[in-house]
Every structure is written in C-alpha cells, then in structure tokens.
Amino acid sequence: MAALVFVVATAIAWLPTIRAIAVSQQPRVSPADAPFSCCDELVKGPRLRGSGKNASAIPLFAIERTGLQGSGLMGGEIDRQPAMCLTATDKPDRVGGFGMRLQPCESSFDTFGATVPNNKSPELRQQQLFVLGADGSILSAGTWLCVRRVRCGDRFLYDLGRCDGPGYVAIYEVDRAAAASVDHLMPLGTLAQAVKMESCINCGAYILKERCLTRGERYPSSHGRTCGEHWQGKPGFTKLPSTYVGDAIANGRTAIEDTYEGPYDRIVGVEEANELAGMMATDFDGICGSYITDGPTMDSVFYVHRQV
C-alpha cells in the first residue's frame, strides 16, 4: 500500500513538468502562418503575402479590365487603350471596408492593353495582386481581405472586407467567347476554375459576372452553392399541379419577386439584375469611398495575368 501511495505522489509531482513538455511540442501558430497551417481557424486577422512557409506557393494574379470594346472580341483592328487593373487601396470606406478602384496597371505586368510608361512601383504592384479563391471569391494578396458587394444608400459598391463578414462576399463566374464570338458564350465555372482548366499565364478574355446577380437576385446575402436558399413553403403546401411553385422554390430558393423592394424593382425585375452582373468603375466621386460598382454584364470583360 505504501508503495502505491509513493507512485501516485510521484506522478502528481511530475504532472506539471509532463504538461509543460507536451505544450512545448505543439506547433506554435501565428497570424502570419494562416491559412497555411493546421490551426488556421484559431488565428484571426489580416495576413500578408510572403508570410508563412507555404505562401510562395499561392499563385497571384493581376486582374485587367478591358471592357468589350477593348477586348478584341468585337473583331477588326484593336485600339489598345492604357491597361487598367483592379487595385486595392488602404483607405477605409463608409461601409466598414477598404475602397477599390480601377487604376493604370503597374508597368511590370504583361497586360493586354497598352503599358503606361513610367508607372513602375512596388507598392502599386502589391495593390494590384490578387488571389483567386476556389469558391469564386477574389482576395487581395496584400491583406487577404475579400472583394465584397455592399449596399450604401440606394447604390451598391465593391470593396474589400473580412471574408467572414459582415457584408456579402462576391462570387465570380466567367464565360468565354467561342471562336472569338460574343454570340456564342461558354460557361467555364468560377474564375479560379477557368484559370486552372486553361493552364494559362495571360488568361481571357473572360466575361466576369457575379454569380447571384446572374441568377436574378438583386440583393444577394447567402453564401451557399446556390443563391437565396431560405424560402419555406406555407403550412399545408403540397406539390399539386395547381399549386406547385417551381423546382427552384421547392429546393429552397427564394421566389424572385420576394427580393423586390419597391415598384422599380418589380418593373425591371430579373432582366436588369442579369444585365448588371458585371463590374465597372464609378464616376469621379465614387460610392461611399469605393470606386467599383455594378456594370453591364457584357461589358465586364477582363484578362487575368498570372505572376510567375
């Protein structure tokens, strides 16, 4: 009995030492390591490009907007205008994020449009580098903030904000013109899927469109594979031919008329949402501190340039 008491007492005495050794053997994770570590869910906050042991393996892209006229898809001789790239800024906007704008592409990028002379700047280059999320999101390589579509007053803007909210993280799909004809468009999935499938360095021209707007939702807020999956049938609803409301609603998607907020929405309906699913620059004043907004889908033509 005395021997057993001695063993137990010894084990208790050594317990703090054993615990300290176990803790010291656990991997130590800092915000700079996420999202490349095993424990990235425990780490919050912005992450910088170049941090983390696997950061160099993440492909980076410059995203150039040409519009339809300057894309080469219209045929004929192309008047190459100065290349304009999606650019992150460090200026807070009025909706809890940071503004974005279209700005002349940094001179070291191999762009479709004309290179702007004397525009070489490491800082500008960093602001124009992005990561393509597998789900169709776009993240700034400098801050790891996501491109969001946010409402401000009665208008919408695109800015950079936290990927876990608040705000709606925009999800982008692309079409590509078959045989350089905009009359025959091929869907290629998300932007990341298109670039991976084509194994390209200078990729495009792509018609870049926001997924939920393309499906007719003017005010998207959900983040699932499909948009607006929160509709529920009224009590007693049955799938009789006279009362069946359609496959989309039966699968949980909102009836499009339920997203209308006034007479104007009911007049323009789905068609305008489909036709304004792209991105374009605002006017000089911007919208609440950002300078990218909804634009005509067919004019939302972009090239994506992988940096190697």
C-alpha positions as CSV (number, residue, x, y, z in Angstrom):
1,M,0.0,0.0,0.0
2,A,2.8,2.4,0.9
3,A,4.4,1.7,-2.5
4,L,1.2,2.6,-4.3
5,V,0.9,5.8,-2.4
6,F,4.6,6.7,-3.3
7,V,3.9,6.0,-7.1
8,V,0.8,8.2,-7.1
9,A,2.6,11.0,-5.2
10,T,5.5,10.9,-7.6
11,A,3.2,11.0,-10.7
12,I,1.4,14.0,-9.3
13,A,4.7,15.8,-8.6
14,W,5.8,15.2,-12.2
15,L,2.5,16.2,-13.8
16,P,3.3,19.9,-14.3
17,T,6.6,19.0,-15.9
18,I,5.0,16.5,-18.2
19,R,2.3,19.0,-19.2
20,A,4.9,21.7,-20.0
21,I,6.8,19.3,-22.2
22,A,3.6,18.4,-24.1
23,V,2.7,22.0,-24.6
24,S,6.2,22.8,-25.9
25,Q,5.9,20.1,-28.5
26,Q,2.7,21.6,-30.0
27,P,3.1,23.6,-33.2
28,R,3.1,27.3,-32.5
29,V,0.8,29.3,-34.9
30,S,0.9,33.0,-35.5
31,P,-1.4,35.1,-37.7
32,A,1.3,35.2,-40.4
33,D,1.1,31.4,-40.8
34,A,-2.6,31.2,-41.6
35,P,-4.3,29.9,-43.7
36,F,-1.4,27.6,-44.4
37,S,-1.2,25.8,-41.0
38,C,-3.2,23.1,-39.4
39,C,-4.7,25.5,-36.9
40,D,-5.7,28.5,-39.1
41,E,-9.2,28.5,-37.7
42,L,-7.7,29.7,-34.4
43,V,-6.0,32.6,-35.9
44,K,-7.7,35.8,-36.9
45,G,-6.8,39.0,-38.6
46,P,-5.3,40.1,-42.0
47,R,-2.4,38.0,-43.4
48,L,0.4,39.4,-45.6
49,R,1.8,38.0,-48.8
50,G,5.2,36.5,-48.1
51,S,4.4,35.3,-44.6
52,G,4.0,31.6,-43.8
53,K,6.2,28.8,-45.1
54,N,3.9,27.9,-48.0
55,A,3.0,31.5,-49.0
56,S,5.2,31.4,-52.1
57,A,3.1,28.5,-53.5
58,I,0.0,30.6,-53.7
59,P,-0.5,31.9,-57.3
60,L,-1.0,35.6,-57.7
61,F,-2.9,37.4,-60.4
62,A,-3.3,40.9,-61.8
63,I,-6.9,41.5,-63.0
64,E,-7.2,43.8,-66.0
65,R,-10.4,45.2,-67.2
66,T,-10.6,46.0,-70.9
67,G,-14.4,46.2,-71.4
68,L,-15.9,44.7,-74.5
69,Q,-14.7,47.3,-77.0
70,G,-11.1,47.0,-76.0
71,S,-11.1,43.2,-75.5
72,G,-10.5,42.1,-79.1
73,L,-13.8,40.2,-79.1
74,M,-15.5,42.6,-81.5
75,G,-13.2,41.8,-84.3
76,G,-11.3,44.2,-86.5
77,E,-8.4,46.4,-85.6
78,I,-8.0,46.9,-81.8
79,D,-7.2,50.4,-80.5
80,R,-5.3,49.4,-77.4
81,Q,-6.1,51.8,-74.6
82,P,-4.0,52.1,-71.4
83,A,-4.3,48.9,-69.3
84,M,-6.5,49.3,-66.2
85,C,-6.2,46.9,-63.3
86,L,-8.3,46.2,-60.3
87,T,-6.5,48.0,-57.4
88,A,-6.8,47.7,-53.6
89,T,-6.5,50.8,-51.5
90,D,-5.7,51.3,-47.8
91,K,-8.4,54.0,-47.5
92,P,-11.4,53.0,-45.3
93,D,-14.8,53.4,-46.9
94,R,-18.1,54.2,-45.2
95,V,-19.3,50.6,-45.1
96,G,-16.7,49.0,-42.9
97,G,-14.2,48.0,-45.6
98,F,-11.5,49.4,-47.8
99,G,-12.0,51.0,-51.2
100,M,-11.1,49.6,-54.6
101,R,-10.6,51.3,-57.9
102,L,-9.5,50.7,-61.5
103,Q,-6.1,52.2,-62.0
104,P,-3.4,52.0,-64.7
105,C,-1.6,48.7,-64.4
106,E,1.8,48.7,-63.0
107,S,4.4,48.7,-65.8
108,S,6.0,45.3,-64.9
109,F,2.7,43.4,-65.7
110,D,2.4,41.8,-69.1
111,T,-1.1,43.3,-70.0
112,F,-3.4,43.1,-73.0
113,G,-3.9,46.9,-73.0
114,A,-1.1,49.4,-73.6
115,T,1.5,49.7,-70.9
116,V,1.6,53.0,-69.2
117,P,5.1,54.4,-69.2
118,N,6.9,55.4,-66.0
119,N,4.4,53.6,-63.9
120,K,6.8,51.2,-62.1
121,S,6.1,51.0,-58.4
122,P,6.5,48.0,-56.0
123,E,3.7,49.5,-53.8
124,L,1.3,49.8,-56.7
125,R,2.2,46.3,-57.9
126,Q,1.4,44.9,-54.5
127,Q,-2.0,46.6,-54.5
128,Q,-2.8,45.1,-57.9
129,L,-2.1,41.5,-56.9
130,F,-5.0,39.2,-56.0
131,V,-5.6,35.6,-55.0
132,L,-8.4,33.6,-56.7
133,G,-10.4,31.6,-54.2
134,A,-11.5,28.1,-55.2
135,D,-15.1,29.1,-54.5
136,G,-15.0,32.0,-56.9
137,S,-14.1,34.7,-54.4
138,I,-11.3,37.2,-55.0
139,L,-8.9,38.2,-52.2
140,S,-6.3,41.0,-52.0
141,A,-2.8,39.4,-51.8
142,G,-1.7,42.3,-49.6
143,T,-4.3,41.9,-46.9
144,W,-6.2,38.7,-47.5
145,L,-9.4,40.7,-47.5
146,C,-12.2,39.6,-49.8
147,V,-14.0,41.5,-52.5
148,R,-17.5,42.3,-51.2
149,R,-20.6,43.7,-52.8
150,V,-22.1,46.1,-50.3
151,R,-25.1,48.4,-50.3
152,C,-24.7,52.1,-49.4
153,G,-27.9,54.1,-49.5
154,D,-29.7,53.1,-52.7
155,R,-26.5,52.1,-54.6
156,F,-24.1,49.2,-54.5
157,L,-20.3,49.2,-54.4
158,Y,-17.5,46.6,-54.4
159,D,-14.8,46.9,-51.8
160,L,-12.5,44.8,-49.6
161,G,-13.6,43.4,-46.3
162,R,-13.4,40.5,-44.0
163,C,-14.1,37.2,-45.7
164,D,-16.3,36.0,-42.7
165,G,-18.5,39.1,-42.8
166,P,-20.1,41.5,-42.4
167,G,-21.2,42.1,-46.0
168,Y,-21.7,39.8,-48.9
169,V,-18.5,38.2,-50.4
170,A,-18.9,38.4,-54.2
171,I,-18.6,35.1,-56.0
172,Y,-17.4,35.3,-59.7
173,E,-18.2,33.1,-62.6
174,V,-16.9,33.6,-66.1
175,D,-18.0,33.0,-69.7
176,R,-15.6,32.8,-72.6
177,A,-16.5,33.6,-76.2
178,A,-16.3,30.6,-78.5
179,A,-14.3,31.3,-81.7
180,A,-14.0,35.0,-80.5
181,S,-17.7,35.5,-81.0
182,V,-19.8,37.0,-78.2
183,D,-22.9,35.4,-79.7
184,H,-21.6,32.0,-78.5
185,L,-20.5,32.0,-74.9
186,M,-19.1,29.0,-73.0
187,P,-19.6,28.9,-69.2
188,L,-16.2,28.0,-67.5
189,G,-17.3,27.9,-63.9
190,T,-15.7,30.2,-61.3
191,L,-12.8,32.4,-62.2
192,A,-10.4,30.1,-60.4
193,Q,-11.7,27.0,-62.2
194,A,-11.4,28.7,-65.6
195,V,-7.8,29.7,-65.0
196,K,-6.9,26.2,-63.7
197,M,-8.6,24.5,-66.6
198,E,-6.9,26.6,-69.2
199,S,-3.5,26.4,-67.6
200,C,-2.8,29.9,-68.8
201,I,-0.4,32.7,-67.9
202,N,-2.4,35.5,-69.6
203,C,-5.9,34.3,-69.4
204,G,-9.0,35.6,-71.1
205,A,-10.8,37.4,-72.4
206,Y,-13.4,36.5,-69.8
207,I,-16.9,37.9,-69.2
208,L,-16.7,38.2,-65.4
209,K,-20.0,38.2,-63.6
210,E,-21.2,38.0,-60.0
211,R,-22.9,34.6,-59.5
212,C,-26.1,35.6,-57.6
213,L,-26.7,38.7,-59.7
214,T,-26.5,36.5,-62.8
215,R,-29.3,34.3,-61.3
216,G,-31.5,37.3,-60.9
217,E,-31.0,38.2,-57.2
218,R,-30.7,42.0,-56.8
219,Y,-29.8,41.8,-53.1
220,P,-27.8,38.6,-52.5
221,S,-26.8,37.7,-49.0
222,S,-26.4,33.9,-48.9
223,H,-23.1,32.1,-49.4
224,G,-24.1,28.6,-50.5
225,R,-23.5,26.9,-53.8
226,T,-26.8,28.5,-55.0
227,C,-28.2,31.8,-54.0
228,G,-31.0,32.7,-51.6
229,E,-31.7,29.2,-50.2
230,H,-34.0,30.3,-47.4
231,W,-37.5,30.0,-48.8
232,Q,-40.1,27.9,-46.9
233,G,-43.5,26.8,-48.1
234,K,-46.6,27.9,-46.2
235,P,-48.2,25.3,-43.9
236,G,-50.2,22.8,-45.9
237,F,-48.2,23.3,-49.1
238,T,-48.5,20.3,-51.4
239,K,-46.9,19.6,-54.8
240,L,-50.2,19.5,-56.7
241,P,-50.0,20.8,-60.3
242,S,-52.3,23.7,-59.4
243,T,-50.2,24.9,-56.5
244,Y,-46.6,23.8,-57.4
245,V,-44.4,26.9,-57.3
246,G,-41.5,25.5,-59.3
247,D,-38.3,23.5,-58.8
248,A,-36.2,26.4,-57.6
249,I,-38.5,27.3,-54.7
250,A,-39.2,23.6,-53.9
251,N,-35.4,23.3,-53.5
252,G,-35.3,26.2,-51.0
253,R,-34.5,29.1,-53.3
254,T,-36.3,32.4,-52.8
255,A,-39.0,33.4,-55.3
256,I,-37.5,36.3,-57.2
257,E,-40.5,38.6,-56.5
258,D,-39.7,38.2,-52.8
259,T,-36.4,40.1,-53.3
260,Y,-38.1,43.2,-54.8
261,E,-38.1,46.2,-52.5
262,G,-40.3,48.5,-54.4
263,P,-42.2,49.3,-57.6
264,Y,-39.0,50.0,-59.5
265,D,-37.7,46.5,-58.7
266,R,-40.9,44.9,-59.9
267,I,-40.7,46.8,-63.2
268,V,-37.1,45.9,-64.1
269,G,-37.3,42.5,-62.4
270,V,-34.8,39.8,-63.2
271,E,-33.6,41.2,-66.5
272,E,-31.8,44.2,-65.1
273,A,-30.1,42.1,-62.4
274,N,-28.9,39.7,-65.1
275,E,-27.7,42.5,-67.3
276,L,-25.9,44.3,-64.5
277,A,-23.9,41.4,-63.0
278,G,-20.5,42.8,-64.0
279,M,-18.1,45.3,-62.6
280,M,-17.1,48.8,-63.8
281,A,-15.6,52.0,-62.5
282,T,-17.9,54.6,-60.8
283,D,-17.7,58.2,-61.7
284,F,-15.1,60.5,-60.2
285,D,-16.9,60.8,-56.8
286,G,-17.2,57.1,-56.2
287,I,-19.7,55.5,-53.9
288,C,-19.2,55.8,-50.2
289,G,-15.4,55.6,-50.5
290,S,-15.0,52.9,-53.2
291,Y,-14.9,53.3,-56.9
292,I,-16.1,50.0,-58.3
293,T,-19.8,49.3,-58.8
294,D,-22.3,47.1,-60.8
295,G,-21.8,47.3,-64.5
296,P,-23.3,45.8,-67.7
297,T,-22.6,42.1,-67.8
298,M,-21.5,42.0,-71.5
299,D,-19.1,44.9,-70.9
300,S,-17.5,43.3,-67.9
301,V,-14.6,41.8,-69.9
302,F,-11.4,41.0,-68.0
303,Y,-8.0,39.5,-68.6
304,V,-6.3,37.7,-65.7
305,H,-2.5,37.6,-65.6
306,R,-0.7,35.0,-63.6
307,Q,2.6,36.2,-62.0
308,V,5.4,33.7,-62.3
